[in-house]
PDB file of C-alpha atoms and ligand atoms in Angstrom:
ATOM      1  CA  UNK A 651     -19.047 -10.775 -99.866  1.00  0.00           C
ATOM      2  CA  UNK A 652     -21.159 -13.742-100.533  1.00  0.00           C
ATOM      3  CA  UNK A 653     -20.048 -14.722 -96.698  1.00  0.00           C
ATOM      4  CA  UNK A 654     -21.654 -11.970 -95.363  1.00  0.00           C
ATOM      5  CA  UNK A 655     -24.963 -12.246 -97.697  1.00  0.00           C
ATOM      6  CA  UNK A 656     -25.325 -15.671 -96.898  1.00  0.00           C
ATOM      7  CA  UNK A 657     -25.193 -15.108 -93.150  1.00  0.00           C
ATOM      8  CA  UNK A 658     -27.364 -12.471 -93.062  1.00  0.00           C
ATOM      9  CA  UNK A 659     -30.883 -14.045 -92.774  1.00  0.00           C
ATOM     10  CA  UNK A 660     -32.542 -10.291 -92.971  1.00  0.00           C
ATOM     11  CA  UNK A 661     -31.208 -10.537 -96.727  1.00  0.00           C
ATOM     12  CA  UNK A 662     -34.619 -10.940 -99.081  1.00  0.00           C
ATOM     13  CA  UNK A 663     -32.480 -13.668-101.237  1.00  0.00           C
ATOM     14  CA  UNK A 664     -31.067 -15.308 -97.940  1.00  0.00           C
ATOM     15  CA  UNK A 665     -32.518 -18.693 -98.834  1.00  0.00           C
ATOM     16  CA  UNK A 666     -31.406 -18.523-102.575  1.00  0.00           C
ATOM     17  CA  UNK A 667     -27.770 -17.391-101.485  1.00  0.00           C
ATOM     18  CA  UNK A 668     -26.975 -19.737 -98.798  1.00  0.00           C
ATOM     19  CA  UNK A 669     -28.085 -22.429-101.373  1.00  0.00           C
ATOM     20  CA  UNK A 670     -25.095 -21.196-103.560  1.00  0.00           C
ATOM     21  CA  UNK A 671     -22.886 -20.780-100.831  1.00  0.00           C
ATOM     22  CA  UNK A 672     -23.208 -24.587 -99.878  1.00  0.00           C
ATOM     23  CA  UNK A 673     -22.653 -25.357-103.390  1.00  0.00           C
ATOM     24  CA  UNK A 674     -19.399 -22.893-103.466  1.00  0.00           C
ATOM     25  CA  UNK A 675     -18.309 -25.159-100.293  1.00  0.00           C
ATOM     26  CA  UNK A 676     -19.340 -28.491-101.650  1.00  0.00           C
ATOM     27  CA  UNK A 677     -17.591 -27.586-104.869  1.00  0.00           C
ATOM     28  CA  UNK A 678     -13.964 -26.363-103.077  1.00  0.00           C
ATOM     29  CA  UNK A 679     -14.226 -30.097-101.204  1.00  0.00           C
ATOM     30  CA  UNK A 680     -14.570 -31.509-104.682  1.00  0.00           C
ATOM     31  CA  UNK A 681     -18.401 -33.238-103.872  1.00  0.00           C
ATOM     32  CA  UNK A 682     -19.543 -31.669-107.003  1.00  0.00           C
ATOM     33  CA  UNK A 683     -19.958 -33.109-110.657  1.00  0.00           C
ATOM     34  CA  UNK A 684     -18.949 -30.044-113.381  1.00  0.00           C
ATOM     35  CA  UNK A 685     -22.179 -29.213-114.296  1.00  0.00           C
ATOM     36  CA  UNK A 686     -23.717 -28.989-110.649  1.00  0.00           C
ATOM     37  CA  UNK A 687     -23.945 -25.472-110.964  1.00  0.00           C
ATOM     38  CA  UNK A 688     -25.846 -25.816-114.562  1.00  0.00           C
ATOM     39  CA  UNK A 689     -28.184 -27.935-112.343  1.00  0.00           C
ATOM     40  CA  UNK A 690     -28.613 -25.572-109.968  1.00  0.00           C
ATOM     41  CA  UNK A 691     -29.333 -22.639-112.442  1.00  0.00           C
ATOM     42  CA  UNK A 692     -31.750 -24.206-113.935  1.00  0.00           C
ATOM     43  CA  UNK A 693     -33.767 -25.113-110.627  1.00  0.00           C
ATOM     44  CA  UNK A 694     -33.470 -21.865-109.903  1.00  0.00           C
ATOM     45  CA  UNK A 695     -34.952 -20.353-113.058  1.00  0.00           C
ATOM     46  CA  UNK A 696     -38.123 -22.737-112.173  1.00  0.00           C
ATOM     47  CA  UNK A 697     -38.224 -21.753-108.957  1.00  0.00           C
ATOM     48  CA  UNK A 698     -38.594 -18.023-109.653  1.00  0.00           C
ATOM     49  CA  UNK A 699     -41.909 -19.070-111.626  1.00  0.00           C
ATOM     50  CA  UNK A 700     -43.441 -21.168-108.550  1.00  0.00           C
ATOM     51  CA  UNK A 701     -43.243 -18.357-107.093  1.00  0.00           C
ATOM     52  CA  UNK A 702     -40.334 -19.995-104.671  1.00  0.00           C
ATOM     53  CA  UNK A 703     -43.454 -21.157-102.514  1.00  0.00           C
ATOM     54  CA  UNK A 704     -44.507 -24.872-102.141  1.00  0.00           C
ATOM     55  CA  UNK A 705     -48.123 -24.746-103.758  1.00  0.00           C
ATOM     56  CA  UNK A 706     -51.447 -26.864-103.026  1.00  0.00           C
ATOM     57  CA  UNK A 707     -49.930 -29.211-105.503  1.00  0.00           C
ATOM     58  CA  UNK A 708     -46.636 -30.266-104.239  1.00  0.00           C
ATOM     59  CA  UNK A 709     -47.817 -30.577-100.674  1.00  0.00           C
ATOM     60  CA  UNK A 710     -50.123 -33.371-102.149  1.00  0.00           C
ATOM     61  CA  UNK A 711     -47.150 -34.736-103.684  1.00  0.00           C
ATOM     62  CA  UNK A 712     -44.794 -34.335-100.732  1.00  0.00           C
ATOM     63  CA  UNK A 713     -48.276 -36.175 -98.357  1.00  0.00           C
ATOM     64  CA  UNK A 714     -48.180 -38.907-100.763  1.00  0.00           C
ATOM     65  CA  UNK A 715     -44.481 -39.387-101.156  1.00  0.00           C
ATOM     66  CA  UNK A 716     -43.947 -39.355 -97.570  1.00  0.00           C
ATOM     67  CA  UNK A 717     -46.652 -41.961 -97.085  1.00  0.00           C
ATOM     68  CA  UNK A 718     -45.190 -44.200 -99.746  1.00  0.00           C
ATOM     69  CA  UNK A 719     -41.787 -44.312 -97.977  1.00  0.00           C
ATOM     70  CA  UNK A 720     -43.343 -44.865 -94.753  1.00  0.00           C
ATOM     71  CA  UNK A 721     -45.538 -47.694 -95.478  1.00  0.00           C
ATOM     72  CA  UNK A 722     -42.021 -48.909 -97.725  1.00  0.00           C
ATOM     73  CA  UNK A 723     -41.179 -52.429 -96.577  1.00  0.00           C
ATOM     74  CA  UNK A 724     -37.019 -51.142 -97.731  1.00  0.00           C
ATOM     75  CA  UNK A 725     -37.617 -47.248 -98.399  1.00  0.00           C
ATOM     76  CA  UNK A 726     -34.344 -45.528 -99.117  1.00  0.00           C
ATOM     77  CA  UNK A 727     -33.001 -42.715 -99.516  1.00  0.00           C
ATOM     78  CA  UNK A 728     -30.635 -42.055-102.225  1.00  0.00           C
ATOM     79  CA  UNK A 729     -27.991 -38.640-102.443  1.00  0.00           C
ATOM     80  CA  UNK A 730     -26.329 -37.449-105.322  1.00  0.00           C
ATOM     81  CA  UNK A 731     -23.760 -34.754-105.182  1.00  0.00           C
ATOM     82  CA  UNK A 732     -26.139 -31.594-105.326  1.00  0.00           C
ATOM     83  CA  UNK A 733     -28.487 -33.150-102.793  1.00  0.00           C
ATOM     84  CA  UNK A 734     -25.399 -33.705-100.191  1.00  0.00           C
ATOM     85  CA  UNK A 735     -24.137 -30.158-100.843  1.00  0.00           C
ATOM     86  CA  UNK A 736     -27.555 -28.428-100.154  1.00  0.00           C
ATOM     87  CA  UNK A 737     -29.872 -30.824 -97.820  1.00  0.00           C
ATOM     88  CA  UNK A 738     -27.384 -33.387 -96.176  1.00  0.00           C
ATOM     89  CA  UNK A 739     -28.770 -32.330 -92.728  1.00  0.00           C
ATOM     90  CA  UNK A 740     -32.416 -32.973 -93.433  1.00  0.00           C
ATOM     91  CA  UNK A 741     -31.845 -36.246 -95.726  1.00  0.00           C
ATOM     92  CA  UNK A 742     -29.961 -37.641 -92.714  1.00  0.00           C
ATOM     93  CA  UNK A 743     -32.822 -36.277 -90.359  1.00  0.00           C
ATOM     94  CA  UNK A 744     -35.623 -37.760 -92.552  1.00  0.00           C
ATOM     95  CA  UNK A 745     -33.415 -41.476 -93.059  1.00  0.00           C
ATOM     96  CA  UNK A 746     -33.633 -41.415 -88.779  1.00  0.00           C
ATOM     97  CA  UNK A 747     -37.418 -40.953 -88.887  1.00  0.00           C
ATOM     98  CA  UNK A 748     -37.528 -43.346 -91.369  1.00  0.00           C
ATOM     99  CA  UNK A 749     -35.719 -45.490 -89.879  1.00  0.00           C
ATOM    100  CA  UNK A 750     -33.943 -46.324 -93.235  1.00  0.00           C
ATOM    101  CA  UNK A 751     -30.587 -45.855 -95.106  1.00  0.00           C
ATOM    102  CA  UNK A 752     -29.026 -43.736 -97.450  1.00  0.00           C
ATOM    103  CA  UNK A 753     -26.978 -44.464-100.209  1.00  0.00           C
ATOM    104  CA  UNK A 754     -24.768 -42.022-102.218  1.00  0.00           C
ATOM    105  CA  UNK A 755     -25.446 -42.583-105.623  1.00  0.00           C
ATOM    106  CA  UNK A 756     -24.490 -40.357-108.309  1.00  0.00           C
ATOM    107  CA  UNK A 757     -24.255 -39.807-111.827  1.00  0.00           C
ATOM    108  CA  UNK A 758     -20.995 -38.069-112.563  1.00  0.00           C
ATOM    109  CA  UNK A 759     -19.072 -41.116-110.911  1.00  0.00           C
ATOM    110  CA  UNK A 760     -15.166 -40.900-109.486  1.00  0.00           C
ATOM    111  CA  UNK A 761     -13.940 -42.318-106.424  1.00  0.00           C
ATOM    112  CA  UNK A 762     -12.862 -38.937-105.495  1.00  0.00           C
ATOM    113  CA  UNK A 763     -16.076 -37.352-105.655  1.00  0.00           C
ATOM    114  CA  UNK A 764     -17.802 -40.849-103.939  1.00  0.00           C
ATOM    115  CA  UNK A 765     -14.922 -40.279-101.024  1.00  0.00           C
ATOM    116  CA  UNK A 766     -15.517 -36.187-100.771  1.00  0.00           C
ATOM    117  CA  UNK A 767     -19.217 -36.644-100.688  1.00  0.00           C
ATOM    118  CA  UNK A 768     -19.211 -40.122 -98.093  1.00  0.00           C
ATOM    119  CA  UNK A 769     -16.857 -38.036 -95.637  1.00  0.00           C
ATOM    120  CA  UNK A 770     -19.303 -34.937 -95.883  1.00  0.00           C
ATOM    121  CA  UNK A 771     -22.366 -37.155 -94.869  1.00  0.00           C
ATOM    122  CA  UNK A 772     -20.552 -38.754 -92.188  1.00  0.00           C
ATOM    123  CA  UNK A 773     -19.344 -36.059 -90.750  1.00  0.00           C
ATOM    124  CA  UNK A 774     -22.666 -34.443 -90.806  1.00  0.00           C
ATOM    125  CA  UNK A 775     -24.105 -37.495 -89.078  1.00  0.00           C
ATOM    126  CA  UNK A 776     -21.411 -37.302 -86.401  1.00  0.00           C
ATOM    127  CA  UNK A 777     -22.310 -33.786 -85.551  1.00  0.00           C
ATOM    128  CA  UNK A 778     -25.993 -34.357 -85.410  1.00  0.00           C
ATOM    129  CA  UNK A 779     -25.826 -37.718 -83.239  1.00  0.00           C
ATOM    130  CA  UNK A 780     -27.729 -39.868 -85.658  1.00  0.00           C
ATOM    131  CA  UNK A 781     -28.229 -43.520 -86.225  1.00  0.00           C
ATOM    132  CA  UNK A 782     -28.320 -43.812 -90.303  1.00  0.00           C
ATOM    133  CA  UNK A 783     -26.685 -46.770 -92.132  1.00  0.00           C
ATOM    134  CA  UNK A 784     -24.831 -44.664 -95.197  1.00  0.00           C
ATOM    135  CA  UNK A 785     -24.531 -47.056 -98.027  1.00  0.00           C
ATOM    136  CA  UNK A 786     -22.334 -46.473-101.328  1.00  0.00           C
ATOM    137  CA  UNK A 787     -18.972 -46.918-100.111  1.00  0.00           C
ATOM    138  CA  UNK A 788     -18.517 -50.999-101.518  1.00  0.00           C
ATOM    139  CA  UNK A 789     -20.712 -51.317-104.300  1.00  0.00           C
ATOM    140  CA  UNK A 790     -21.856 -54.799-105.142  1.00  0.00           C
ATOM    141  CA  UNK A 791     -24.878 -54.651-107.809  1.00  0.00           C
ATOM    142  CA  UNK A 792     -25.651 -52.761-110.781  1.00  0.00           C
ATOM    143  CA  UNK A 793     -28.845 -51.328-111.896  1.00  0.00           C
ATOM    144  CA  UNK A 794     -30.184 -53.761-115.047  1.00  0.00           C
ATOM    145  CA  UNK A 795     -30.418 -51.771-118.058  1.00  0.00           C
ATOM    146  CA  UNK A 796     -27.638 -48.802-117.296  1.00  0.00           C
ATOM    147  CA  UNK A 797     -24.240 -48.566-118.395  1.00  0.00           C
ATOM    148  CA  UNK A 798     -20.955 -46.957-117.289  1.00  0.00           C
ATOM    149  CA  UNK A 799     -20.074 -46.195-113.683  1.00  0.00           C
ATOM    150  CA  UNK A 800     -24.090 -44.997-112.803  1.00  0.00           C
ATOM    151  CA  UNK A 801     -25.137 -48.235-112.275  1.00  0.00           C
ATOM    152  CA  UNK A 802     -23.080 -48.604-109.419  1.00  0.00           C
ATOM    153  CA  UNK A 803     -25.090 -49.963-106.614  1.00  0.00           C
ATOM    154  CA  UNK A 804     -25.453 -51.647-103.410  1.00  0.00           C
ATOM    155  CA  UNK A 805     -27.328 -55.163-103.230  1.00  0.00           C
ATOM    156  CA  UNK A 806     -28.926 -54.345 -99.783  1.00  0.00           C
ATOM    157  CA  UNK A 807     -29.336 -50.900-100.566  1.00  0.00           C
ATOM    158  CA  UNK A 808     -30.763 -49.338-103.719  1.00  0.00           C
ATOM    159  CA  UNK A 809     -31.102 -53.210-105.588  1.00  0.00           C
ATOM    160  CA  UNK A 810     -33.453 -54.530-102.869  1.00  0.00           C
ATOM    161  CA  UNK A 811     -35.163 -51.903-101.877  1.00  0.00           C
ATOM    162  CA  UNK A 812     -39.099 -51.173-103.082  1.00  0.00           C
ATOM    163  CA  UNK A 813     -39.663 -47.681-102.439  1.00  0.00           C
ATOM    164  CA  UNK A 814     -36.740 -45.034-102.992  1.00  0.00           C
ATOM    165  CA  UNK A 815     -36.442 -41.436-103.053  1.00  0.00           C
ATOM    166  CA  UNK A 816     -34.232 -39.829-106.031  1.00  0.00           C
ATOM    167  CA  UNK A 817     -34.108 -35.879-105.381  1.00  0.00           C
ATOM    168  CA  UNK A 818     -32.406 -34.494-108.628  1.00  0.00           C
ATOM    169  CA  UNK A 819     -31.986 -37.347-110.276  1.00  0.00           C
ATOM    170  CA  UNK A 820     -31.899 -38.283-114.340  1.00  0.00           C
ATOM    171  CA  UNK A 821     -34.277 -39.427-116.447  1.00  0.00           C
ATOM    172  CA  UNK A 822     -32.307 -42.800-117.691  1.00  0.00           C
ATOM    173  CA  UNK A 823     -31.809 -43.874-114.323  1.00  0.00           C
ATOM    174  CA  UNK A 824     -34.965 -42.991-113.127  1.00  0.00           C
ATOM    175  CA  UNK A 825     -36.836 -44.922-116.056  1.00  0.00           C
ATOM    176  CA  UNK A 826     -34.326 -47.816-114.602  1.00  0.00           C
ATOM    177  CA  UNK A 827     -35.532 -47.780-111.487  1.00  0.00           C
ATOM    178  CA  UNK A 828     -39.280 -47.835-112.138  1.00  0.00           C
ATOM    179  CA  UNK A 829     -38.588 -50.738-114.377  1.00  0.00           C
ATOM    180  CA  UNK A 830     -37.205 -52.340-111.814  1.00  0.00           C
ATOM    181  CA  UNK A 831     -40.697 -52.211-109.998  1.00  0.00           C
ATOM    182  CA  UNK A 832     -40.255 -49.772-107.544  1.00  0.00           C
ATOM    183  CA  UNK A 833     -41.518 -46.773-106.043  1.00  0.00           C
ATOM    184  CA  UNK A 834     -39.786 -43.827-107.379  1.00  0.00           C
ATOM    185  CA  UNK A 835     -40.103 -40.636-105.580  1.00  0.00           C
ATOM    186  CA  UNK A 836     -38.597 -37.572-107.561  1.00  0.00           C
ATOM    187  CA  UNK A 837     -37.931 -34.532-106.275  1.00  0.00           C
ATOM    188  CA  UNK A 838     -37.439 -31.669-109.059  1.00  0.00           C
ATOM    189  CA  UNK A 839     -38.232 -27.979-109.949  1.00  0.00           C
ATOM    190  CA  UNK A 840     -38.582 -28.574-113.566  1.00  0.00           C
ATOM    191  CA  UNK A 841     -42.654 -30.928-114.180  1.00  0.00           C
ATOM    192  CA  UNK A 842     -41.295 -31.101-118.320  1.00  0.00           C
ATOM    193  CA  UNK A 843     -38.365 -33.011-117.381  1.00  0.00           C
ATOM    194  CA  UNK A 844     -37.642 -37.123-117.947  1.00  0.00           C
ATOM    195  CA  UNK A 845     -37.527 -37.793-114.474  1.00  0.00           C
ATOM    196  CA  UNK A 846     -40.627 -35.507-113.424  1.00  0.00           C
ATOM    197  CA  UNK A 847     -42.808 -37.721-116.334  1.00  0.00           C
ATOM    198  CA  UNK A 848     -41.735 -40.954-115.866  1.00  0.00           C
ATOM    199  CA  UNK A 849     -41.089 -41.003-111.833  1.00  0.00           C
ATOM    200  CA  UNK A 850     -44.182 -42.691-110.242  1.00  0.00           C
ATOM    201  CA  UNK A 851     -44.381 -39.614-107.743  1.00  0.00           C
ATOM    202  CA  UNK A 852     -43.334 -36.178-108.598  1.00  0.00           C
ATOM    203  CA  UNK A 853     -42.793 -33.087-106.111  1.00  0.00           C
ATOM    204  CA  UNK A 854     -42.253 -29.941-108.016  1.00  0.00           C
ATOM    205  CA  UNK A 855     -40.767 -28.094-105.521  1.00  0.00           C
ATOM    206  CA  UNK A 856     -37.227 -27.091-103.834  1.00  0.00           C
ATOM    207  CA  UNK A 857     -35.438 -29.852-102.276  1.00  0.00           C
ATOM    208  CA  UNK A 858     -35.022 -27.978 -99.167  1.00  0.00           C
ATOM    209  CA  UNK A 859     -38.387 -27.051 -98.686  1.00  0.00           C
ATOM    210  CA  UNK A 860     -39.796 -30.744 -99.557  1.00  0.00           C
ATOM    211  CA  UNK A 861     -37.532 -32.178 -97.127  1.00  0.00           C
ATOM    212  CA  UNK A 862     -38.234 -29.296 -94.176  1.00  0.00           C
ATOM    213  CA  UNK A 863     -42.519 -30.420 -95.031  1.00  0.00           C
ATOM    214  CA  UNK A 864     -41.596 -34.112 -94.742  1.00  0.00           C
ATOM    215  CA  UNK A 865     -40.044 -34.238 -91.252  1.00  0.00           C
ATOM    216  CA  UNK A 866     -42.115 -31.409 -89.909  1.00  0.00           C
ATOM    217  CA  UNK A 867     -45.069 -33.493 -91.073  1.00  0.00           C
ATOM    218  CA  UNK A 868     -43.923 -37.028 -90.012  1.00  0.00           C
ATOM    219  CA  UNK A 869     -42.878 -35.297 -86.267  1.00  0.00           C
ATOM    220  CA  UNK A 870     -46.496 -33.551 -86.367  1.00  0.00           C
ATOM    221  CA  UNK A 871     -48.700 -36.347 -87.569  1.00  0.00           C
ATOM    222  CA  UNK A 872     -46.653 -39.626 -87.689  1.00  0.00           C
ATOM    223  CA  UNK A 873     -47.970 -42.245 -90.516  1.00  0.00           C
ATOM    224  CA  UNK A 874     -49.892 -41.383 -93.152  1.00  0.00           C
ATOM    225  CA  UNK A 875     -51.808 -42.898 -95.220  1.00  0.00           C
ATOM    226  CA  UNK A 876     -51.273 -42.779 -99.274  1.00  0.00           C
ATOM    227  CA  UNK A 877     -54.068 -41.445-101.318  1.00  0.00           C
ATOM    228  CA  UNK A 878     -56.239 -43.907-103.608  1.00  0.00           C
ATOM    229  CA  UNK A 879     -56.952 -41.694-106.392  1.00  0.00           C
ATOM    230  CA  UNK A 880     -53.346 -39.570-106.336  1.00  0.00           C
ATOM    231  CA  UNK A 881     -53.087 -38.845-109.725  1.00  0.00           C
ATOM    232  CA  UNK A 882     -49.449 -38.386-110.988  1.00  0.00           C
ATOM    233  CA  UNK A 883     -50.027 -36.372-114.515  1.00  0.00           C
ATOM    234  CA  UNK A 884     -53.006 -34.487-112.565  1.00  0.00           C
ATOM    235  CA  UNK A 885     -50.183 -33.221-109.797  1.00  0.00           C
ATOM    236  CA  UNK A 886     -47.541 -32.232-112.662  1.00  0.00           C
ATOM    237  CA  UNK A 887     -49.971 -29.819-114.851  1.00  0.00           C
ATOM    238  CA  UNK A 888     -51.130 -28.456-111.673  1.00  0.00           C
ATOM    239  CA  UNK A 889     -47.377 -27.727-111.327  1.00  0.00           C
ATOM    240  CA  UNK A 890     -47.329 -26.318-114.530  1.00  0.00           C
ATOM    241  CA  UNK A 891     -50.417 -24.333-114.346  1.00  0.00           C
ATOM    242  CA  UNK A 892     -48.657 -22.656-111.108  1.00  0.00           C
ATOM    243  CA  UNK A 893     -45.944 -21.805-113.405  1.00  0.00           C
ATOM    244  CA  UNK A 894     -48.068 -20.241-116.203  1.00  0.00           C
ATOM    245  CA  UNK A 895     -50.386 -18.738-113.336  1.00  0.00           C
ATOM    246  CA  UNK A 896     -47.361 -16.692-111.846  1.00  0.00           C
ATOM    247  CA  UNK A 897     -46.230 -16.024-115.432  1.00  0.00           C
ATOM    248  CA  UNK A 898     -49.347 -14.180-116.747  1.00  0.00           C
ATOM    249  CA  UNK A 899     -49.623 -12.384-113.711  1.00  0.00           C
ATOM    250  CA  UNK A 900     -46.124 -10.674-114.318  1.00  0.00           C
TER     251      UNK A 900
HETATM  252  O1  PTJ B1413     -23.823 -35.612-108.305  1.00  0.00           O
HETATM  253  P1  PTJ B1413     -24.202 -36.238-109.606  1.00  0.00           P
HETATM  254  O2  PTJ B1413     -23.023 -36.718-110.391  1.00  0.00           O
HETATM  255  O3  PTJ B1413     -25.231 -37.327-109.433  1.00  0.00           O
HETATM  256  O4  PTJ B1413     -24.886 -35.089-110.518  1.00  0.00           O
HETATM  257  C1  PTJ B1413     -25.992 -34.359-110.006  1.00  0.00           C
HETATM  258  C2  PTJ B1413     -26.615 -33.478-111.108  1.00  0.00           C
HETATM  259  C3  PTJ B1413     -27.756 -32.694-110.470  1.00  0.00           C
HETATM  260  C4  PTJ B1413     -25.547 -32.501-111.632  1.00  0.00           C
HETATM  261  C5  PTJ B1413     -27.091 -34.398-112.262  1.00  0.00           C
HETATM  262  O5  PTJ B1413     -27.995 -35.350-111.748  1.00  0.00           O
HETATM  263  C6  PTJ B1413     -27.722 -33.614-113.375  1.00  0.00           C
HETATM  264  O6  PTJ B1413     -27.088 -33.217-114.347  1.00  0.00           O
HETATM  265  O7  PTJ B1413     -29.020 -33.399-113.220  1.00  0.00           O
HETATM  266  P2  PTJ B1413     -29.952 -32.680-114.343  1.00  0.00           P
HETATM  267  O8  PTJ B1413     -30.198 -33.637-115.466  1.00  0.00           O
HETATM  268  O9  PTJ B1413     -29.448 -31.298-114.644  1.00  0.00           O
HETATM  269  O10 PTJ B1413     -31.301 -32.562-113.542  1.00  0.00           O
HETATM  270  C7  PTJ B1413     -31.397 -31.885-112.331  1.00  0.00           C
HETATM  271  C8  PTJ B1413     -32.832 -31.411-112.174  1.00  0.00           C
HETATM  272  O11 PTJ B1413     -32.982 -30.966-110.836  1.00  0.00           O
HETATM  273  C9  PTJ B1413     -33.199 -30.239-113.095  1.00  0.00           C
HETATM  274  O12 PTJ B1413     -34.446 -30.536-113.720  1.00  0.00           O
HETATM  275  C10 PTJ B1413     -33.359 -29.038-112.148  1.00  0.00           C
HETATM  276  O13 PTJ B1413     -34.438 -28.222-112.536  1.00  0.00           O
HETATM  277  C11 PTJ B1413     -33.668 -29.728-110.826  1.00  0.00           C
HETATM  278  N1  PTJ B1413     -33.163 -29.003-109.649  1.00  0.00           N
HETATM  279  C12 PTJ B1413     -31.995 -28.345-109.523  1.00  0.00           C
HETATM  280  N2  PTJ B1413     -31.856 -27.841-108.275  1.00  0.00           N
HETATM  281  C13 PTJ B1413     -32.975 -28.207-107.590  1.00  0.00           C
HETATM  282  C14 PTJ B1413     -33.812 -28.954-108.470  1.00  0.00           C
HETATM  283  N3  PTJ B1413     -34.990 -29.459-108.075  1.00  0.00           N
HETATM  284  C15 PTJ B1413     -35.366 -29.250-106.793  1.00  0.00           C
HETATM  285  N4  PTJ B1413     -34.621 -28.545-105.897  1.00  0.00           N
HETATM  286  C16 PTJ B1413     -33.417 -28.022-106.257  1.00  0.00           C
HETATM  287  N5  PTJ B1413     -32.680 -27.345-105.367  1.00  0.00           N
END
């Protein structure tokens, strides 16, 4: 049933049900962490109230996040479970533009999921003919200030690099990472969440969508150049006010 939905593009809630289907596939080859789909739902849930649109205010976001990681001296691009499930295509796509890696880094860490997830992306990147280094596989570093298996790292990968993108990503790890001194770029639905505050760039927006604007815009207008007065807490009420906007118009 959900087969036929989700390969029906005529459907009105195509986009929302092929999202779930990937996740029903990613989950059966055992990419997923349990609580993916509690993830999910609740993206969803702030999606409905954008108005499952990317507004004025994430495209700013998106513009300046793009320019960050292409003016990076060592942007990466880092893919947790969710994000390989639902956008490994256009994370690969946007690492070739880039011209910079990918590392699978996740929170919910077992070797099985690291091997389920590594084989997805590769396979990916074998059917699209890319050139992108995927890191994760032989961790050698650790993120200061994290414990357990999520601070898993590689040196030449997330450790060294200076601008990184986290899509999804929590709010311990991404407080790690900015005190680390880098450039965090999160992508997430919810603007009242850790990672949304504390991330140094925000989109508010679906991952799919952000990632679709970034590569059409890097193809269409090459290197951009970041905004002096982008003003983080400015772009997540507007993000907010969207919300409310949507809200009170019923
Ligand atoms: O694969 P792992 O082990 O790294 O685990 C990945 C998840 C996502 C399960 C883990 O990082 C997690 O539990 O995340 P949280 O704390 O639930 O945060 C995920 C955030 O992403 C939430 O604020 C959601 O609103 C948001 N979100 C979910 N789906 C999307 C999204 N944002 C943008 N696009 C989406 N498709």
């Amino acid at each position: 049933m959900v087969d036929e939905i989700a390969a029906d593009p005529s459907h009105p809630r195509y986009a929302s049900l092929l999202m779930r289907h990937r996740l029903e596939i990613a989950a059966k080859k055992g990419m997923l962490a349990d609580s993916a789909l509690i993830a999910h739902g609740r993206g969803e849930a702030f999606d409905y109230l954008l108005g499952e649109r990317t507004t004025s205010s994430a495209m700013a976001a998106t513009r300046q996040a793009l320019a960050c990681l292409q003016r990076g001296k060592k942007p990466l691009l880092s893919i947790n479970g969710n994000v390989a499930a639902l956008a490994c295509d256009e994370m690969l796509k946007l690492a070739e533009i880039l011209r910079c890696p990918i590392e699978v880094n996740i929170f919910y860490r077992t070797e099985r999921r690291m091997e389920a997830i590594l084989a997805h992306i590769n396979e990916r990147k074998r059917v699209l003919g890319l050139d992108v280094t995927v890191l994760g596989e032989h961790p050698d570093a650790r993120i200061p200030g994290l414990k357990g298996p999520r601070a898993s790292c590689e040196k030449r990968g997330i450790l060294d690099c200076d601008v990184i993108l986290v899509p999804l990503e929590d709010g311990d790890r991404c407080e790690a990472l900015v005190a680390m001194g880098k450039t965090v770029i999160v992508i997430d639905l919810n603007p009242l969440s850790r990672s949304s505050k504390k991330a140094s760039i925000t989109v508010v927006d679906e991952l799919s969508r952000v990632l679709t604007n970034m590569i059409a815009i890097a193809e269409e207008e090459g290197v951009l150049a970041p905004s002096p007065t982008y003003d983080h807490d400015k772009i997540l009420a507007q993000a907010l006010a969207s919300m409310m906007g949507n809200f009170t118009e019923g």
